[in-house]
Short mmCIF file of N, CA and C in Angstrom, two decimals:
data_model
loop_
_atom_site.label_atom_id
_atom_site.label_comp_id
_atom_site.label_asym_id
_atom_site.label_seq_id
_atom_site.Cartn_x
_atom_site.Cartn_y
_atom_site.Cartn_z
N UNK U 1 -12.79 -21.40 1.13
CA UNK U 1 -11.46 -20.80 1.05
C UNK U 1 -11.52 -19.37 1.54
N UNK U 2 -10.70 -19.09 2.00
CA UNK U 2 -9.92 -17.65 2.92
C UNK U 2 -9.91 -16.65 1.71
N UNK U 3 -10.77 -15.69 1.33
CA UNK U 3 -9.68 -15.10 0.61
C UNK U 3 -9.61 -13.06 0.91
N UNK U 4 -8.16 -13.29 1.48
CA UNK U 4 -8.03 -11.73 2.18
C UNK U 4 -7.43 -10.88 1.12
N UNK U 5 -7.45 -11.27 0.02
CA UNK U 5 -7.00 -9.93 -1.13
C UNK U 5 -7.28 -8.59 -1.22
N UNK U 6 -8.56 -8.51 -0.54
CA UNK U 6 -9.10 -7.12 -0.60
C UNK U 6 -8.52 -6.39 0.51
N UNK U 7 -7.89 -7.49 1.63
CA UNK U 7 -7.14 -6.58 3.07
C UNK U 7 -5.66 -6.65 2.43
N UNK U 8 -5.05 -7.59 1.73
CA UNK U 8 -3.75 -7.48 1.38
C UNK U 8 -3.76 -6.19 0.52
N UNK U 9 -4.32 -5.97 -0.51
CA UNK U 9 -4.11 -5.00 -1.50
C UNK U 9 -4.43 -3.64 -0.34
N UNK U 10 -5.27 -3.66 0.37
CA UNK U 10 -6.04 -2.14 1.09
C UNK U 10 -4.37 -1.88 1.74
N UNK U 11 -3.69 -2.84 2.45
CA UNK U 11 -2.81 -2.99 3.01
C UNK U 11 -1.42 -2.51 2.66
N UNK U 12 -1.45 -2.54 1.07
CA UNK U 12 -0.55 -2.49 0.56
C UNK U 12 -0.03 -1.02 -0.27
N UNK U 13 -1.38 -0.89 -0.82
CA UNK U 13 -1.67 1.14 -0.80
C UNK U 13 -1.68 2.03 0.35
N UNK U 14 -2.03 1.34 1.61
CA UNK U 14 -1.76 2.15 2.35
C UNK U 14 -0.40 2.47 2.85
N UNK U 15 0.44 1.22 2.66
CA UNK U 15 1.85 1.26 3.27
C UNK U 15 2.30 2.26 2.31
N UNK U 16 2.10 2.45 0.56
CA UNK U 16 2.93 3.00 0.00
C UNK U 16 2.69 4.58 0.09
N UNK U 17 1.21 4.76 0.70
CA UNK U 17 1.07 6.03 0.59
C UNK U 17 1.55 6.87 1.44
N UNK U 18 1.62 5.76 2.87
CA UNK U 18 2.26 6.67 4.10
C UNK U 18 3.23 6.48 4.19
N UNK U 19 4.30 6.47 2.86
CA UNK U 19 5.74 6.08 2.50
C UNK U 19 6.10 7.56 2.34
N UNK U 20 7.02 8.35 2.90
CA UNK U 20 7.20 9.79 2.76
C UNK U 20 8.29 9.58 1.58
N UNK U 21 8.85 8.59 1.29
CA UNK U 21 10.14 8.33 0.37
C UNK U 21 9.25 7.99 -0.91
N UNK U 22 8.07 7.35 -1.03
CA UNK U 22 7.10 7.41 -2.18
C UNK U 22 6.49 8.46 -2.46
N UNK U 23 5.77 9.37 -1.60
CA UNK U 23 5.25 10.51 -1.52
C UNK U 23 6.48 11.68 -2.63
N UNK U 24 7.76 11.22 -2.25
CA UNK U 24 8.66 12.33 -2.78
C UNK U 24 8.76 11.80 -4.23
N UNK U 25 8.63 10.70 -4.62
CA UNK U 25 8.85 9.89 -5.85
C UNK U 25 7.80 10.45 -6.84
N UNK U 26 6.72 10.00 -6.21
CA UNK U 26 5.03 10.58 -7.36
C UNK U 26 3.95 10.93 -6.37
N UNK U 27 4.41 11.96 -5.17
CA UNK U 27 3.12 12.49 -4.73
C UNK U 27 1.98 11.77 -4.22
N UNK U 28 1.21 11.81 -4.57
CA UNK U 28 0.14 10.99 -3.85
C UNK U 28 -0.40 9.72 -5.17
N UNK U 29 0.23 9.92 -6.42
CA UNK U 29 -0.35 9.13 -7.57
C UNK U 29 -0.18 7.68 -7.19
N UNK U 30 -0.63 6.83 -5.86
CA UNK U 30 -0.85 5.48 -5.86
C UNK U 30 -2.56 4.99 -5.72
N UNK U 31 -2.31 4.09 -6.74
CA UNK U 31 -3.90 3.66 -7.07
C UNK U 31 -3.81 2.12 -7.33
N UNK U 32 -5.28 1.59 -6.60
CA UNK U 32 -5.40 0.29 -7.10
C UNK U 32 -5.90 0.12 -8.67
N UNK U 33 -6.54 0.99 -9.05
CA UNK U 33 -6.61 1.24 -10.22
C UNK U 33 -6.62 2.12 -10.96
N UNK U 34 -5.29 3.11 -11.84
CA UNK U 34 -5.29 4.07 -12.60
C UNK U 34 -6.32 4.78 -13.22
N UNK U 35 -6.18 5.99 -13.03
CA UNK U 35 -7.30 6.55 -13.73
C UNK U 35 -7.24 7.00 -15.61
N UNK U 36 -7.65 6.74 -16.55
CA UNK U 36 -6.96 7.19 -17.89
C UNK U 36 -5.91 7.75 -18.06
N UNK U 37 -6.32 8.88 -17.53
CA UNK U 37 -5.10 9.83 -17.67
C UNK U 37 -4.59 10.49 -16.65
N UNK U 38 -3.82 9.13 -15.80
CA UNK U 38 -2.71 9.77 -14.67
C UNK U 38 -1.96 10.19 -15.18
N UNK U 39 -1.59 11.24 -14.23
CA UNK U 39 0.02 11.76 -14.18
C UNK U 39 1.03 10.86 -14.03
N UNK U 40 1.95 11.03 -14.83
CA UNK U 40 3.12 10.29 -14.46
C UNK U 40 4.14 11.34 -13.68
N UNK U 41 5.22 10.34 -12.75
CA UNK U 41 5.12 9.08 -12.77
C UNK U 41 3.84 8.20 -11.54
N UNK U 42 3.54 7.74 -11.86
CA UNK U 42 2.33 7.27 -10.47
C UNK U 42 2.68 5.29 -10.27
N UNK U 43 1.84 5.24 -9.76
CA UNK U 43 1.91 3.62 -8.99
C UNK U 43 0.98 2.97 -8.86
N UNK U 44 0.71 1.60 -9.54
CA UNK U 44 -0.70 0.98 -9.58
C UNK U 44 -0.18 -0.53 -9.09
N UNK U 45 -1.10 -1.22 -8.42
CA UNK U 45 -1.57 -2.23 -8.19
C UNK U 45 -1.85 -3.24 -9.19
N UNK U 46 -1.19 -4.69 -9.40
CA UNK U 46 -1.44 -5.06 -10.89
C UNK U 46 -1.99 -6.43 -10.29
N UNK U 47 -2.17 -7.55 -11.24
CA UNK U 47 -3.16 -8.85 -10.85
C UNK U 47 -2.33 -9.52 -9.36
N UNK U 48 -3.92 -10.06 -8.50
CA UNK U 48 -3.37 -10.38 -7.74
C UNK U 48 -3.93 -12.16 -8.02
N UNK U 49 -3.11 -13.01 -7.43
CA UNK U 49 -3.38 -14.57 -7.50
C UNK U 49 -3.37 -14.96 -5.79
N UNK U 50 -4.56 -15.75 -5.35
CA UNK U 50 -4.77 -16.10 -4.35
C UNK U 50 -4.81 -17.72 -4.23
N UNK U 51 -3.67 -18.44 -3.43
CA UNK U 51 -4.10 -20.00 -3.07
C UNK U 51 -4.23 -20.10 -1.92
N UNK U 52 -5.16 -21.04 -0.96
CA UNK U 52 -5.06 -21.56 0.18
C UNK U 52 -4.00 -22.09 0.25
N UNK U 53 -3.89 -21.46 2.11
CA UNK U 53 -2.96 -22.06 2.67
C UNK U 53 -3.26 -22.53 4.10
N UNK U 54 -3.87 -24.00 3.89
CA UNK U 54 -4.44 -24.72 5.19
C UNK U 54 -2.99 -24.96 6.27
N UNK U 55 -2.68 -24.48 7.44
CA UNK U 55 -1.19 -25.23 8.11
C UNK U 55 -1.61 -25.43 9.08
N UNK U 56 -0.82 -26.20 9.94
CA UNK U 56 -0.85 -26.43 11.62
C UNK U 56 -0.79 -25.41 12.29
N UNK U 57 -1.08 -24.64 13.30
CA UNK U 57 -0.66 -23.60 14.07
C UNK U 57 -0.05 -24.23 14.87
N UNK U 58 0.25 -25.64 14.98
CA UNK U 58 1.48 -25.64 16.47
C UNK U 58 0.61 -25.89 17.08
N UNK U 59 -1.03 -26.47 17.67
CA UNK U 59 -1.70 -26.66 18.89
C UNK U 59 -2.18 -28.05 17.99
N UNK U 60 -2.44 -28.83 19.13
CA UNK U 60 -3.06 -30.11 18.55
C UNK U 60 -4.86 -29.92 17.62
N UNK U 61 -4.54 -30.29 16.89
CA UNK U 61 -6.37 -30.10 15.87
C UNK U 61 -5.98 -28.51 15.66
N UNK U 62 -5.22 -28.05 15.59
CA UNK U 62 -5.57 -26.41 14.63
C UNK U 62 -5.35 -26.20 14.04
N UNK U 63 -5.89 -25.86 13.00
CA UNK U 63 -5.59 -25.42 11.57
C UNK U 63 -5.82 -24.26 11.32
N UNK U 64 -5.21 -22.95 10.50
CA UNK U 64 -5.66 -22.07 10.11
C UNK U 64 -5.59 -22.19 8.91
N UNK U 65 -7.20 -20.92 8.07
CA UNK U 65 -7.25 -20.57 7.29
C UNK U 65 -6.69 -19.76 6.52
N UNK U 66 -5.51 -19.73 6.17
CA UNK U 66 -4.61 -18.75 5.99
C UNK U 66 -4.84 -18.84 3.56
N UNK U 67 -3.62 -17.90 3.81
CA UNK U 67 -3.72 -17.79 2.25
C UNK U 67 -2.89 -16.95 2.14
N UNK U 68 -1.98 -17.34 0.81
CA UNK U 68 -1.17 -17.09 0.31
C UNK U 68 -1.73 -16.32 -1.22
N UNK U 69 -1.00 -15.02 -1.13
CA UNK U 69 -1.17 -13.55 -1.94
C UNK U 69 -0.08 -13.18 -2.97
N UNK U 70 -0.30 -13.13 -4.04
CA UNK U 70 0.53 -12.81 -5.21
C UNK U 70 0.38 -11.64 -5.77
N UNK U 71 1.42 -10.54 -6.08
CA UNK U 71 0.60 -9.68 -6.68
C UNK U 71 1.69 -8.46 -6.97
N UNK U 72 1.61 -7.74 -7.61
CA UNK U 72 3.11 -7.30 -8.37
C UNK U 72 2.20 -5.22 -8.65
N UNK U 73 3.49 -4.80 -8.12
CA UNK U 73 3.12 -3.22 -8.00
C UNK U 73 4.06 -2.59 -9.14
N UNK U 74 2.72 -2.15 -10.05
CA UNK U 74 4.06 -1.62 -10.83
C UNK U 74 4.12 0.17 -10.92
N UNK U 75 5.07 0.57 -12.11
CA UNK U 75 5.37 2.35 -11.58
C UNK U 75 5.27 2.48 -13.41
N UNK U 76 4.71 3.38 -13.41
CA UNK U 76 5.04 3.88 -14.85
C UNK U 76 5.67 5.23 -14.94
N UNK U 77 6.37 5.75 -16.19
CA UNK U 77 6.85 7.10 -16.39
C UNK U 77 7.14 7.60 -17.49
N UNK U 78 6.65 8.76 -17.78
CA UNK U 78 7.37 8.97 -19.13
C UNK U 78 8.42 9.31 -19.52
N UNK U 79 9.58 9.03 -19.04
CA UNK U 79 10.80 9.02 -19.35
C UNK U 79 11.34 8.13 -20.08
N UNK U 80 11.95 8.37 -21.36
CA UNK U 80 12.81 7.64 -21.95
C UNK U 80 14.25 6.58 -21.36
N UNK U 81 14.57 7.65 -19.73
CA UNK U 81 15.22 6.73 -19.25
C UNK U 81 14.76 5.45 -17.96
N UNK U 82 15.75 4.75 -17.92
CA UNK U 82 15.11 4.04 -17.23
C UNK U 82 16.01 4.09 -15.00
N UNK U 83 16.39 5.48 -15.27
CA UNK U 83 16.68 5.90 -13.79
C UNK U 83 15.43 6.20 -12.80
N UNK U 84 14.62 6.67 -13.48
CA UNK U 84 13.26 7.14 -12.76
C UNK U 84 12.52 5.89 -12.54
N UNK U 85 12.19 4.96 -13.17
CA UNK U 85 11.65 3.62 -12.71
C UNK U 85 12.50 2.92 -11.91
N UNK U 86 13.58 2.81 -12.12
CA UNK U 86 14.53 1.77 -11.41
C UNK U 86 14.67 2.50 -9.60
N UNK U 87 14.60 4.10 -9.46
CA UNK U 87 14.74 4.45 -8.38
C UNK U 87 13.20 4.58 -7.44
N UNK U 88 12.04 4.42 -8.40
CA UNK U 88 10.59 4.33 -8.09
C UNK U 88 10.84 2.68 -7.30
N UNK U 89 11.23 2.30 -8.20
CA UNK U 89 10.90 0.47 -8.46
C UNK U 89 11.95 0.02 -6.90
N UNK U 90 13.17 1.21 -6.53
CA UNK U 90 13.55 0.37 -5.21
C UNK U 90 13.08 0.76 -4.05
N UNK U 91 12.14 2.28 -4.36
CA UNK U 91 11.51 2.47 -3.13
C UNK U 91 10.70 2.01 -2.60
N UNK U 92 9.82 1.46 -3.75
CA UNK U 92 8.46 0.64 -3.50
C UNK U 92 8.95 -1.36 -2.64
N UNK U 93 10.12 -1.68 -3.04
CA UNK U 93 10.73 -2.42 -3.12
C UNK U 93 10.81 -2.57 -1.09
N UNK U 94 11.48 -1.38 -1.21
CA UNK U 94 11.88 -1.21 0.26
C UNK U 94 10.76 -0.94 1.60
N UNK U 95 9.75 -0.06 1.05
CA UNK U 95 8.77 -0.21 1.79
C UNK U 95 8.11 -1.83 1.54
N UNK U 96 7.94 -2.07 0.92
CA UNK U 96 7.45 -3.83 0.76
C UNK U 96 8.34 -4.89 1.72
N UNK U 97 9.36 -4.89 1.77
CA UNK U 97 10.15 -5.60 2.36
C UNK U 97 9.62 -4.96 3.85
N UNK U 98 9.59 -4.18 4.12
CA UNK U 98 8.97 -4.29 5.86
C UNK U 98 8.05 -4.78 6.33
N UNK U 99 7.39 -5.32 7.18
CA UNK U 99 6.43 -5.90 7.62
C UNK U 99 4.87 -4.83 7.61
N UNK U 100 4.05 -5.25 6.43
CA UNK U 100 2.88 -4.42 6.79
C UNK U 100 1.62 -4.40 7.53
N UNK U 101 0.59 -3.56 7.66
CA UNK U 101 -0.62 -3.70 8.37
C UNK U 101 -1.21 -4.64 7.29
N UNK U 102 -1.77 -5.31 7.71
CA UNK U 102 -3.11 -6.12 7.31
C UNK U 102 -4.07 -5.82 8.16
N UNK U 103 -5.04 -5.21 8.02
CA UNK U 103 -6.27 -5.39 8.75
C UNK U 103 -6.89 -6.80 8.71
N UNK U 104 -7.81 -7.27 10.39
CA UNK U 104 -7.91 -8.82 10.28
C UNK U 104 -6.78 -9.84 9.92
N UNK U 105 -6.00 -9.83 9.55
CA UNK U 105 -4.71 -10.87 9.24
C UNK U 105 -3.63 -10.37 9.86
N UNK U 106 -2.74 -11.72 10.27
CA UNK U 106 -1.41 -11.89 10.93
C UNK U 106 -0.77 -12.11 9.37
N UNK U 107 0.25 -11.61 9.34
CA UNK U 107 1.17 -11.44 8.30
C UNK U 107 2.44 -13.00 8.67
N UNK U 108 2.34 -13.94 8.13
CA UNK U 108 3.37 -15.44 8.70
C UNK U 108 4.35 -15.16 7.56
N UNK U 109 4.40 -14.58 6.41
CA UNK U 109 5.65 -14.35 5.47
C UNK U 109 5.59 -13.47 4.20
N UNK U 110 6.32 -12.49 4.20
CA UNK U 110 6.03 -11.56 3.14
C UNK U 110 7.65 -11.50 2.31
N UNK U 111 7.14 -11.48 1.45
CA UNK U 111 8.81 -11.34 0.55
C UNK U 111 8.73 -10.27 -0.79
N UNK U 112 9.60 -9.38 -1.34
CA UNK U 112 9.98 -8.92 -2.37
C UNK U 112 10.38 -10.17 -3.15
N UNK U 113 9.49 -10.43 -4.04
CA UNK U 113 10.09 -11.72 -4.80
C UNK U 113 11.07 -11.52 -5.87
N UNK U 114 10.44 -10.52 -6.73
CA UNK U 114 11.16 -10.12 -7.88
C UNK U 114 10.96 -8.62 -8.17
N UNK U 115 12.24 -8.01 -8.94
CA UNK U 115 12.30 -6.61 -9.36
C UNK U 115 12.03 -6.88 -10.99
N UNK U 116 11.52 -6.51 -11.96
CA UNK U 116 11.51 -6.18 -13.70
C UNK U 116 11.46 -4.88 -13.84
N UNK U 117 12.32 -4.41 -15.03
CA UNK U 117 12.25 -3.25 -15.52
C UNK U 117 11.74 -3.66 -16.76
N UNK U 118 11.18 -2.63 -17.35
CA UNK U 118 11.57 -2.71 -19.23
C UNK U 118 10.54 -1.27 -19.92
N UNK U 119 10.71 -1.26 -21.07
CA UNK U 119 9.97 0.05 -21.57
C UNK U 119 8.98 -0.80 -22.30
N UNK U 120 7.45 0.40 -22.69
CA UNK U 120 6.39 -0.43 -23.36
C UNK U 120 6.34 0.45 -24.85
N UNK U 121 5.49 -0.16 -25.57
CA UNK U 121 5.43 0.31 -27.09
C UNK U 121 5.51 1.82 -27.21
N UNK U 122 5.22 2.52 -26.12
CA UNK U 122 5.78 4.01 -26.37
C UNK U 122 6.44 4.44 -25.94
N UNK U 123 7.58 3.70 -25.88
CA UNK U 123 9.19 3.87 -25.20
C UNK U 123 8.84 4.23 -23.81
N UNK U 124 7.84 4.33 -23.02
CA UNK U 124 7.95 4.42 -21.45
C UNK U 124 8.23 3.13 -20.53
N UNK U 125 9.00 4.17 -19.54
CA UNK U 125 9.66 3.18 -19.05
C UNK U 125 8.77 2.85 -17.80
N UNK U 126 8.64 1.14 -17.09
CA UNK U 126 7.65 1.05 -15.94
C UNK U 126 9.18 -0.01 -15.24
N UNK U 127 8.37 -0.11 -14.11
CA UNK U 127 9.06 -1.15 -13.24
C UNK U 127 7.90 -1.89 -12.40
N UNK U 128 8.42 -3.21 -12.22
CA UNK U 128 7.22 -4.46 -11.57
C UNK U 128 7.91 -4.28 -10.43
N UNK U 129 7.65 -4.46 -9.15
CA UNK U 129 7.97 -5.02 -7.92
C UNK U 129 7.02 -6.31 -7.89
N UNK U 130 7.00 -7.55 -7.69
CA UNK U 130 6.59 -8.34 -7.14
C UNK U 130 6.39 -9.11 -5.64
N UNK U 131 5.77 -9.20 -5.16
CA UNK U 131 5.34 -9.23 -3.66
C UNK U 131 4.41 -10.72 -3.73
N UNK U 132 4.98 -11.21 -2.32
CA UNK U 132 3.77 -12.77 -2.11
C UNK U 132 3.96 -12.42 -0.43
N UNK U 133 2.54 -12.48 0.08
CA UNK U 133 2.61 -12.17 1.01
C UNK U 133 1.35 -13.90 1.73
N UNK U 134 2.06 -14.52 3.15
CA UNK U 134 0.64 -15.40 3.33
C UNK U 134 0.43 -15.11 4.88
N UNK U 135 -0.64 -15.22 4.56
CA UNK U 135 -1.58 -14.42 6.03
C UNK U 135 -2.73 -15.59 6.41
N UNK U 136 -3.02 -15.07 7.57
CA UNK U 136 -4.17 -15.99 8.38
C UNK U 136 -5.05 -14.84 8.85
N UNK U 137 -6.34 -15.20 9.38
CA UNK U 137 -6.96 -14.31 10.15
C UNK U 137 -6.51 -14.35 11.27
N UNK U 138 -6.85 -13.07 12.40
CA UNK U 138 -6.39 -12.60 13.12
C UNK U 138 -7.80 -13.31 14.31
N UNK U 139 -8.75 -13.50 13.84
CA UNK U 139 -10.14 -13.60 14.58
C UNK U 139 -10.76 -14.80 14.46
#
């Protein structure tokens, strides 16, 4: 099995970082994995789920190794309200919806699947973007 998670995710921090509309949101605070004690508000990378995706390419006998990417970006903040996530949560939203770099992989379908808001046990507020992206190699 194919599995390009490590180019989808590299792929996916990079789009948000060279997002000048994210940059204005939380600065440079995007991480695949938070450090203890980030600053809020910042942006992390949350579980990703990988299935094969064997298809035809359209030529007789070809198949690619492709694979299909699950994986949900979320924003945290310490704000009691929930304007600062919800306006984090559509920027990230919007850069996602464009077509990104994958290094090694052709990008065949990427979608904003789902938006969640909600606050956690210490009244901070986060937002999920969810993303499924399925790719093939390029090589």
């Amino acid at each position: 099995m194919n599995d390009p998670s490590e180019a989808v995710c590299a792929g996916i921090i990079r789009a948000l970082e060279l997002s000048a509309a994210v940059h204005n949101e939380v600065s440079d605070r995007v991480y695949d994995e938070a450090p203890e004690e980030a600053t809020y508000p910042y942006i992390v990378l949350g579980d990703v789920n990988v299935t094969p995706d064997i298809a035809d390419s359209g030529e007789v006998d070809q198949l690619y190794d492709g694979a299909i990417i699950e994986t949900a970006v979320h924003v945290y903040t310490s704000q009691t309200g929930r304007a600062l996530a919800r306006r984090v949560g559509a920027v990230i939203a919007k850069v996602l919806d464009d077509e990104i770099d994958i290094t090694g992989y052709a990008v065949i379908v990427h979608d904003v699947a789902a938006i969640s808001y909600g606050r956690d046990e210490e009244r901070r507020m986060f937002g999920i973007v969810s993303v499924r992206y399925e790719v093939c190699p390029t090589a």
